[in-house]
Coordinates of C-alpha atoms and ligand atoms in Angstrom, one line a residue:
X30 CA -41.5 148.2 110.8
X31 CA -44.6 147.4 109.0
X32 CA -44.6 148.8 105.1
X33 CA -46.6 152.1 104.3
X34 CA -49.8 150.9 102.4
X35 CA -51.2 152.8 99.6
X36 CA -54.3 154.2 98.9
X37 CA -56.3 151.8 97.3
X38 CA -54.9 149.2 99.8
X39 CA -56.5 150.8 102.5
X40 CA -59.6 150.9 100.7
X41 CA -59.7 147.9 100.4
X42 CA -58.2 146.7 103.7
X43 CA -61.9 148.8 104.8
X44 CA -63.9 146.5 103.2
X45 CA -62.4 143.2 104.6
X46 CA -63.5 140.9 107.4
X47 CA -61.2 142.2 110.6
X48 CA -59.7 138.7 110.3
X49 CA -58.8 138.5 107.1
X50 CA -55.4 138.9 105.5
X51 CA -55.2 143.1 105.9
X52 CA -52.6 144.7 102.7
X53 CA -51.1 146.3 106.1
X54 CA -49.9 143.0 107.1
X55 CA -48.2 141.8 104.0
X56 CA -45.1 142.4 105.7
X57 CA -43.6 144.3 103.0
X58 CA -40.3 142.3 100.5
X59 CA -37.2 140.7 101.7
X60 CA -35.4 143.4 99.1
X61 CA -37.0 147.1 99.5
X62 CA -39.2 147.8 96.4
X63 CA -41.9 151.6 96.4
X64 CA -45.6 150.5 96.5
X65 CA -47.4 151.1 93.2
X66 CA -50.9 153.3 93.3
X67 CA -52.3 151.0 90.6
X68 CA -52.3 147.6 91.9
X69 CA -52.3 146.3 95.4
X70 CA -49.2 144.6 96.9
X71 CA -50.8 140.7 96.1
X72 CA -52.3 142.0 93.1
X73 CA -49.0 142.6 92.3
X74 CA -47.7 138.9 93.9
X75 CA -50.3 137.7 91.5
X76 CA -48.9 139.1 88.8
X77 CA -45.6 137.9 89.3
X78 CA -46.4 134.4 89.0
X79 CA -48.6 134.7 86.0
X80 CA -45.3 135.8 84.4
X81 CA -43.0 133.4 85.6
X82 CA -41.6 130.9 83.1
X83 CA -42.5 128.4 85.7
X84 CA -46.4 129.2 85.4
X85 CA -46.4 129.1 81.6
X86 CA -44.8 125.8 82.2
X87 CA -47.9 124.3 83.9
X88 CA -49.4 124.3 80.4
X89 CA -47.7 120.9 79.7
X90 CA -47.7 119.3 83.2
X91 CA -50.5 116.9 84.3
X92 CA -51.5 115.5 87.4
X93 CA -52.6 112.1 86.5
X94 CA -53.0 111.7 82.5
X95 CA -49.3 112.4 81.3
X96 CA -49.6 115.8 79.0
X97 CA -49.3 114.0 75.5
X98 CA -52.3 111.2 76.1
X99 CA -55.1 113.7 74.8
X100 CA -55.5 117.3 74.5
X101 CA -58.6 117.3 76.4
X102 CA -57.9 116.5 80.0
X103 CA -56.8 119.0 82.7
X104 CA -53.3 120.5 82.6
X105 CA -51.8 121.9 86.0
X106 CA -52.4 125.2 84.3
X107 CA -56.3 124.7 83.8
X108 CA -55.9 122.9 87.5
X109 CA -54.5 126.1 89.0
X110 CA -57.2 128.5 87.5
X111 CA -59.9 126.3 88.4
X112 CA -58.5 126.5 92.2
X113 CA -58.1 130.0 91.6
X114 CA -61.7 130.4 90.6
X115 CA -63.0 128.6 93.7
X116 CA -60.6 130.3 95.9
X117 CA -61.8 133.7 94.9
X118 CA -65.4 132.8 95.1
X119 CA -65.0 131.3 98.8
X120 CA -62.9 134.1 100.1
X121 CA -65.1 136.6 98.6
X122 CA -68.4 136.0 99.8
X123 CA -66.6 135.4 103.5
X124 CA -65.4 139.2 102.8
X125 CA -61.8 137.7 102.9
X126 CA -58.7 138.6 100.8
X127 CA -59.6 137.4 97.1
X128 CA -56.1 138.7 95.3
X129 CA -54.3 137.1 98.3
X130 CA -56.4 134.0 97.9
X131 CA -56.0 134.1 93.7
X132 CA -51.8 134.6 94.2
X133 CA -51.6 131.4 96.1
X134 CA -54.0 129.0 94.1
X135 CA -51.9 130.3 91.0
X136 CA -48.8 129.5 92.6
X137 CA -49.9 126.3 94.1
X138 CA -48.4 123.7 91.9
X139 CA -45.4 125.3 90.3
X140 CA -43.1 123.4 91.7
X141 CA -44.4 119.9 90.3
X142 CA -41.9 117.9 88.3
X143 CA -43.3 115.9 85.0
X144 CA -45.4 113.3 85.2
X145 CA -47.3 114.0 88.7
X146 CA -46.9 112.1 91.6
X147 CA -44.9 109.5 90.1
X148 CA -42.8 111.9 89.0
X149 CA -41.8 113.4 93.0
X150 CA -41.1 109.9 94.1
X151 CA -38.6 109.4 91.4
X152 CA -37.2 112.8 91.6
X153 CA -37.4 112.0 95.7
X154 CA -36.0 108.8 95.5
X155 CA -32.9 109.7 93.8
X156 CA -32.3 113.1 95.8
X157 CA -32.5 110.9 99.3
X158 CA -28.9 111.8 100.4
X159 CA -29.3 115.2 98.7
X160 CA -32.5 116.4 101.1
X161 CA -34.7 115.1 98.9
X162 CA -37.2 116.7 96.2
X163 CA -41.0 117.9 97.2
X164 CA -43.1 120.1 95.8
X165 CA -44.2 122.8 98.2
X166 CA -40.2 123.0 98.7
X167 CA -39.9 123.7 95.2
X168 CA -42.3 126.3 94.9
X169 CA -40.9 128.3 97.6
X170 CA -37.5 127.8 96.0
X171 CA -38.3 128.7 92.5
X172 CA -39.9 132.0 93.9
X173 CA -37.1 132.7 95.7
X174 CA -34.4 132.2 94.4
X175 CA -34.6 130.5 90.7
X176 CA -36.9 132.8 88.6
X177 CA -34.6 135.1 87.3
X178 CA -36.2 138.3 85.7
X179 CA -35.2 141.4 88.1
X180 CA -31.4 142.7 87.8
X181 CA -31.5 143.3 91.8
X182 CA -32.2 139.9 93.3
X183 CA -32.8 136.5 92.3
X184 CA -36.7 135.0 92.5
X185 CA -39.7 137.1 92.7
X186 CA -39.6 138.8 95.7
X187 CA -43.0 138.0 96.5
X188 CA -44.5 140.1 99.8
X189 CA -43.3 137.9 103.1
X190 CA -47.0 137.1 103.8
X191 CA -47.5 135.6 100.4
X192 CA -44.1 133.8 101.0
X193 CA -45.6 132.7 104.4
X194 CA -49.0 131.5 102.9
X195 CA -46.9 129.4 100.0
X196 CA -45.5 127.7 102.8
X197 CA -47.6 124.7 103.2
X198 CA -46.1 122.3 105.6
X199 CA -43.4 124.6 107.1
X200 CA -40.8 122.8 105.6
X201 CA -37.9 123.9 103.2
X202 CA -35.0 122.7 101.8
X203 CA -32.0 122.8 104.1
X204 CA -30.1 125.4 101.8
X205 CA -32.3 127.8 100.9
X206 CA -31.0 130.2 103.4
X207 CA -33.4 133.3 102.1
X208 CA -36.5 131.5 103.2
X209 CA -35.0 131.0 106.9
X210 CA -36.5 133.8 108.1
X211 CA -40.4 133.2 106.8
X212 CA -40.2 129.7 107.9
X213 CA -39.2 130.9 111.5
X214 CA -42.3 133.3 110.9
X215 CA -44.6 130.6 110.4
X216 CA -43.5 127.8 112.5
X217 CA -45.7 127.0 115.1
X218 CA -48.2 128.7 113.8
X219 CA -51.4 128.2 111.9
X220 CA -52.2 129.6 107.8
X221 CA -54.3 132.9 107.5
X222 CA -57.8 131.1 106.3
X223 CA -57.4 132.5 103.0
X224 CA -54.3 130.0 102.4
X225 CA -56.4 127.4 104.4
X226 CA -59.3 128.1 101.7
X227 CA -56.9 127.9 98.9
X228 CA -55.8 124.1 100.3
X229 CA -59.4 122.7 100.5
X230 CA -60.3 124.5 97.2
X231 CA -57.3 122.7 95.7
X232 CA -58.3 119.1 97.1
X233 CA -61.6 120.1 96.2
X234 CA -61.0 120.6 92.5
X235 CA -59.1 117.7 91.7
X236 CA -61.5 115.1 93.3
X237 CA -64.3 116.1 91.7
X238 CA -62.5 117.0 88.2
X239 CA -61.0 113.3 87.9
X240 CA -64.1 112.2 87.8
X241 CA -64.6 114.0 84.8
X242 CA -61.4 113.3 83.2
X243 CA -61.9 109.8 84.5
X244 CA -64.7 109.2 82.4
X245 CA -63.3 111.1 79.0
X246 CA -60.5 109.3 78.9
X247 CA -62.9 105.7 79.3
X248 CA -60.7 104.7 82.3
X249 CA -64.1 104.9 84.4
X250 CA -66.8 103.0 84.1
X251 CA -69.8 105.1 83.4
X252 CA -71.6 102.1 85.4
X253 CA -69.1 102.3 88.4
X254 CA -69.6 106.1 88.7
X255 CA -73.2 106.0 88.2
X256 CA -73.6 103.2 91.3
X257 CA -71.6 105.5 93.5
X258 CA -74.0 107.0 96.3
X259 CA -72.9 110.8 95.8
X260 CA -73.5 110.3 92.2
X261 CA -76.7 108.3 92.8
X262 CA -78.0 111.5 94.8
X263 CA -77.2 114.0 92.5
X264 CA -79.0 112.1 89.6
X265 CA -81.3 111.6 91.6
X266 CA -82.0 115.8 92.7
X267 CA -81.0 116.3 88.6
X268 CA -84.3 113.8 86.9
X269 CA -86.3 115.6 90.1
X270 CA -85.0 119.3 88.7
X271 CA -84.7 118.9 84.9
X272 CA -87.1 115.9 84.2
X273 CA -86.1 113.9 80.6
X274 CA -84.2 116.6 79.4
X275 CA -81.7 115.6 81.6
X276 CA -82.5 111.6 81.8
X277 CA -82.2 112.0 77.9
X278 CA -79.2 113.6 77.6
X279 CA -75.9 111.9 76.8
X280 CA -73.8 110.5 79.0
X281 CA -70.6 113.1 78.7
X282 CA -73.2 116.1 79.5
X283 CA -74.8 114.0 82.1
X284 CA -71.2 113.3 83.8
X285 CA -70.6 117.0 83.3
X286 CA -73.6 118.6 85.0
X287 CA -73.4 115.3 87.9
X288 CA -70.0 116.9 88.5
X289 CA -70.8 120.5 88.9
X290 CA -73.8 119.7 91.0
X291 CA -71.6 117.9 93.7
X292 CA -68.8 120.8 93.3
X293 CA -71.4 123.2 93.6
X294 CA -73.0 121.3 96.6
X295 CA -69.6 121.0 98.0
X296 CA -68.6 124.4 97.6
X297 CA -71.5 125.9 99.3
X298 CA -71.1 123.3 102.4
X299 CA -67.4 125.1 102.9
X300 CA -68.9 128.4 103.1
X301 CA -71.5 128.2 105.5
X302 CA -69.3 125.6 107.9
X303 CA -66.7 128.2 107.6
X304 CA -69.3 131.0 108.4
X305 CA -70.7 129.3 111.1
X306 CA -67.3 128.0 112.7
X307 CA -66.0 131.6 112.5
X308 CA -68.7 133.0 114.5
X309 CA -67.8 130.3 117.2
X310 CA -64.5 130.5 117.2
X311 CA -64.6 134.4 117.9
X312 CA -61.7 135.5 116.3
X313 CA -61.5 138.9 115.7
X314 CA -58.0 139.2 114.0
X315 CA -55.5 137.6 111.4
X316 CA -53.1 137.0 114.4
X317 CA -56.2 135.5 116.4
X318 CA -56.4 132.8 113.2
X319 CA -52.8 132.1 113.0
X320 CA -53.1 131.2 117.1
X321 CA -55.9 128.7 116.3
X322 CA -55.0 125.1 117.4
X323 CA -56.0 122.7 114.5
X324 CA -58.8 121.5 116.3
X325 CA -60.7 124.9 116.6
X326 CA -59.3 126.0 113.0
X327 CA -62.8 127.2 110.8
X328 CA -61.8 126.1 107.4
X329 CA -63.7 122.6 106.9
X330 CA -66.3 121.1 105.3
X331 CA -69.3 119.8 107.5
X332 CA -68.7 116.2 108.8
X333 CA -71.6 114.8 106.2
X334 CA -70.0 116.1 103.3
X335 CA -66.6 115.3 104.4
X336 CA -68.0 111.4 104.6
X337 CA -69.2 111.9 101.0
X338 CA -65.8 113.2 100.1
X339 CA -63.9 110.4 101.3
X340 CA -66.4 107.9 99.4
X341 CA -65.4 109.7 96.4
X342 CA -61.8 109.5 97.0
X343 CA -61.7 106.0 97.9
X344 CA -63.7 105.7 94.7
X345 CA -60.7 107.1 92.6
X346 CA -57.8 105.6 94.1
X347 CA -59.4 101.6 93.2
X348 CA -60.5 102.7 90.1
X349 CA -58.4 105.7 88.4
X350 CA -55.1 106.2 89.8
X351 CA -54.2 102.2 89.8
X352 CA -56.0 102.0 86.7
X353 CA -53.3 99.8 84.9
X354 CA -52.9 102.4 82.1
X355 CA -52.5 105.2 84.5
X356 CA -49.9 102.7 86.4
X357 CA -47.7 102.6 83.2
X358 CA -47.9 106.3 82.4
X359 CA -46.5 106.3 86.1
X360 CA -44.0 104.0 85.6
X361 CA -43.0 105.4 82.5
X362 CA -42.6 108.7 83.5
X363 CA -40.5 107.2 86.9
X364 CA -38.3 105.6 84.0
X365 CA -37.5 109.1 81.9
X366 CA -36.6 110.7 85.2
X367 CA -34.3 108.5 86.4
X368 CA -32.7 108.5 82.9
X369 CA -32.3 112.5 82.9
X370 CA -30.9 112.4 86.5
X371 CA -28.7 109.7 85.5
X372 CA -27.2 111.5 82.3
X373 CA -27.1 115.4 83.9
X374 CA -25.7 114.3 87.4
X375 CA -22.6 112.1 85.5
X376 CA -22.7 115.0 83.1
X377 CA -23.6 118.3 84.7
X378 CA -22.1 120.7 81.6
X379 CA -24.8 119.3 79.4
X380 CA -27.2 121.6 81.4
X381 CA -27.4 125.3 79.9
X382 CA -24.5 127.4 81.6
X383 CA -26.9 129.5 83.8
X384 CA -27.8 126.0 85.4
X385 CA -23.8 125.0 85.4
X386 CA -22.8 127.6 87.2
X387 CA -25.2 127.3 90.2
X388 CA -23.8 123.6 90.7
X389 CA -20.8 125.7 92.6
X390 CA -23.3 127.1 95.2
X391 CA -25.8 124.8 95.4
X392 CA -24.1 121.4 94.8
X393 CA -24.7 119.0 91.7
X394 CA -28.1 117.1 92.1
X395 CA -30.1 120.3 93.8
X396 CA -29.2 121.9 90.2
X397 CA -30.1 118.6 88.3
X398 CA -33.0 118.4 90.1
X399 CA -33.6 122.0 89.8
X400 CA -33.4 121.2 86.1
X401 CA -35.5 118.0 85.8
X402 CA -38.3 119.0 88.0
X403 CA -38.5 122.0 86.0
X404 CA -39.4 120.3 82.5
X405 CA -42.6 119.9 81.2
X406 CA -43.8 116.6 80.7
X407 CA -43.1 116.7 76.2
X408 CA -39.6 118.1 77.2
X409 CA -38.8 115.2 79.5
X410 CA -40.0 112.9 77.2
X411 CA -38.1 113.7 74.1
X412 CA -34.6 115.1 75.9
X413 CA -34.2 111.4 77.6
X414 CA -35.1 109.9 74.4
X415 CA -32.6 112.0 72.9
X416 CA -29.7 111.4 75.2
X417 CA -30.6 107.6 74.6
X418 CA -30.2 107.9 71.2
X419 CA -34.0 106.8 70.7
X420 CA -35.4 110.2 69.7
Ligands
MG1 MG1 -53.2 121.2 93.0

């Protein structure tokens, strides 16, 4: 049985596409909670994980300059608003579901362990024979089942749509038995665009910000980035525009405005090839979207800018993320995480007790990794210090 919808969720249901993500289709909470008048039912996801420790956490996380290098470069928080600013842009001039859209580019990286990437593949390495540690896996398991701020159930008990757009790859971990029943919902099955929207705006955001951190942190060459053909084009469409007040400028505003050119040029692209794919496709429904085969799905960019992209990301992966400096912060951080896993999993009652006792249920490493993964990058750093008798 579908849930009852409020008032203002049928208002606004009125003003959405027919396919996009309806508030009549949320599919209601795995525990039974009354609908508010005030907000709508993913305004009210939204909410939730804005005030989840694990959000405030993404304050001292980074992606690829470990959170204690400089003060200036992207956190995962800034990350995540910056996808949720694109995300609600897109979806709102396609007359999709913004607060839908907003709830999962919040939520989006929550479940990243300290330092990044490198930081997974540790964390991944050493849980092999436990079923392993990803990301997407964790954020579905911290809003399930580890948040704890409601007396009646554990997690956040998001809306089973929300839970069904969070789940990226339909994969979770083996044990976490409350998600069985939205993965079995979304297997086989494509993402309602909204999520699909929320995934490009993601890639989207970090490839064209890392240029920008790229270049603050002096790792790029302003040389390099200049030669590249996308940036060569926008400079280009930039002297035609602004004339010298733009040749004359310095550098770090030139990099800035280059950036937001291509975002912007990007950014537009996705909305008319989404546009113009959706009125091919002919889908008239959600469920008609979540039927799509991945060949006739509508969220893409066009091919020409999707050749541009991958010049761009080719760019970054020779120059910034083997940078040898960013290679050390890697290896570093790989380091301090093997050191906490080491010390907790010999020594589980040095976690806090609320961690302790979970080790009955879940098993030792899922709740060391639990704990780890959770850290932010300044608390990582200085608790293995400290356990080594460094810090
Ligand atoms: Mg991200």
């Amino acid at each position: 049985m579908l849930p009852s919808i409020t008032e203002l969720e049928r208002k606004e249901d009125a003003l959405l596409a027919p396919y996009a993500v309806k508030h009549s289709l949320s599919g209601g909470r795995i525990f039974t909670e009354s609908s508010q008048e005030q907000r709508t039912c993913f305004q009210r996801d939204r909410d939730r994980i804005i005030h989840s420790k694990a959000f405030r956490r993404l304050g001292y996380k980074t992606q690829v300059f470990v959170n204690s290098e400089g003060d200036m470069f992207r956190t995962r928080l800034t990350h995540s608003m910056e996808v949720a600013q694109l995300s609600r842009s897109v979806t709102g001039y396609l007359d999709l579901n913004s607060d839908y859209a907003e709830a999962l580019a919040l939520a989006h990286d929550m479940g990243h362990s300290p330092f990044g990437h490198a930081g997974q593949e540790a964390l991944n390495t050493l849980m092999k024979d436990h079923g392993g540690f990803e990301h997407n896996c964790q954020t579905l398991r911290i809003v399930s089942a580890l948040e704890s701020r409601y007396l009646e159930w554990n997690g956040l008990n998001l809306t089973r749509l929300t839970l069904i757009g969070m789940l990226k790859h339909a994969r979770i971990y083996e044990g976490d038995v409350q998600l069985h029943e939205i993965l079995e919902q979304r297997k086989g099955k494509s993402q309602p665009l909204e999520a699909a929207i929320v995934d490009t705006c993601d890639r989207l955001a970090y490839l064209h910000h890392d240029f920008e951190d790229g270049l603050d942190s002096g790792f790029l060459e302003p040389s390099d980035v200049l030669a590249l053909a996308p940036f060569e084009m926008a400079r280009i469409a930039l002297e035609k525009q602004h004339g010298q007040s733009f040749t004359g400028a310095r550098f770090a505003l030139k990099a800035r405005i280059l950036v937001r050119f291509l975002l912007n040029d990007c950014i537009t692209d996705l909305i008319e090839t989404i546009k113009g794919n959706i009125a091919t496709s002919r889908v008239e429904t959600m469920s008609d979207v979540l039927s799509l085969s991945h060949d006739a799905y509508p969220v893409a960019n066009s091919p020409a800018m999707k050749e541009r992209l991958t010049v761009m990301q080719k760019f970054l992966h020779a120059k910034l993320y083997r940078h040898p400096n960013v290679l050390r912060m890697s290896r570093r951080g790989e380091r301090i995480i093997e050191n906490l896993f080491f010390e907790y999993n010999s020594r589980p009652d040095m976690m806090p007790e609320h961690y302790l006792t979970r080790t009955k249920v879940d098993g030792t490493a899922r709740v060391v990794s639990d704990y780890i993964s959770g850290m932010t990058d300044r608390f990582a750093e200085k608790d293995s210090a400290y356990l080594s008798g460094i810090g």
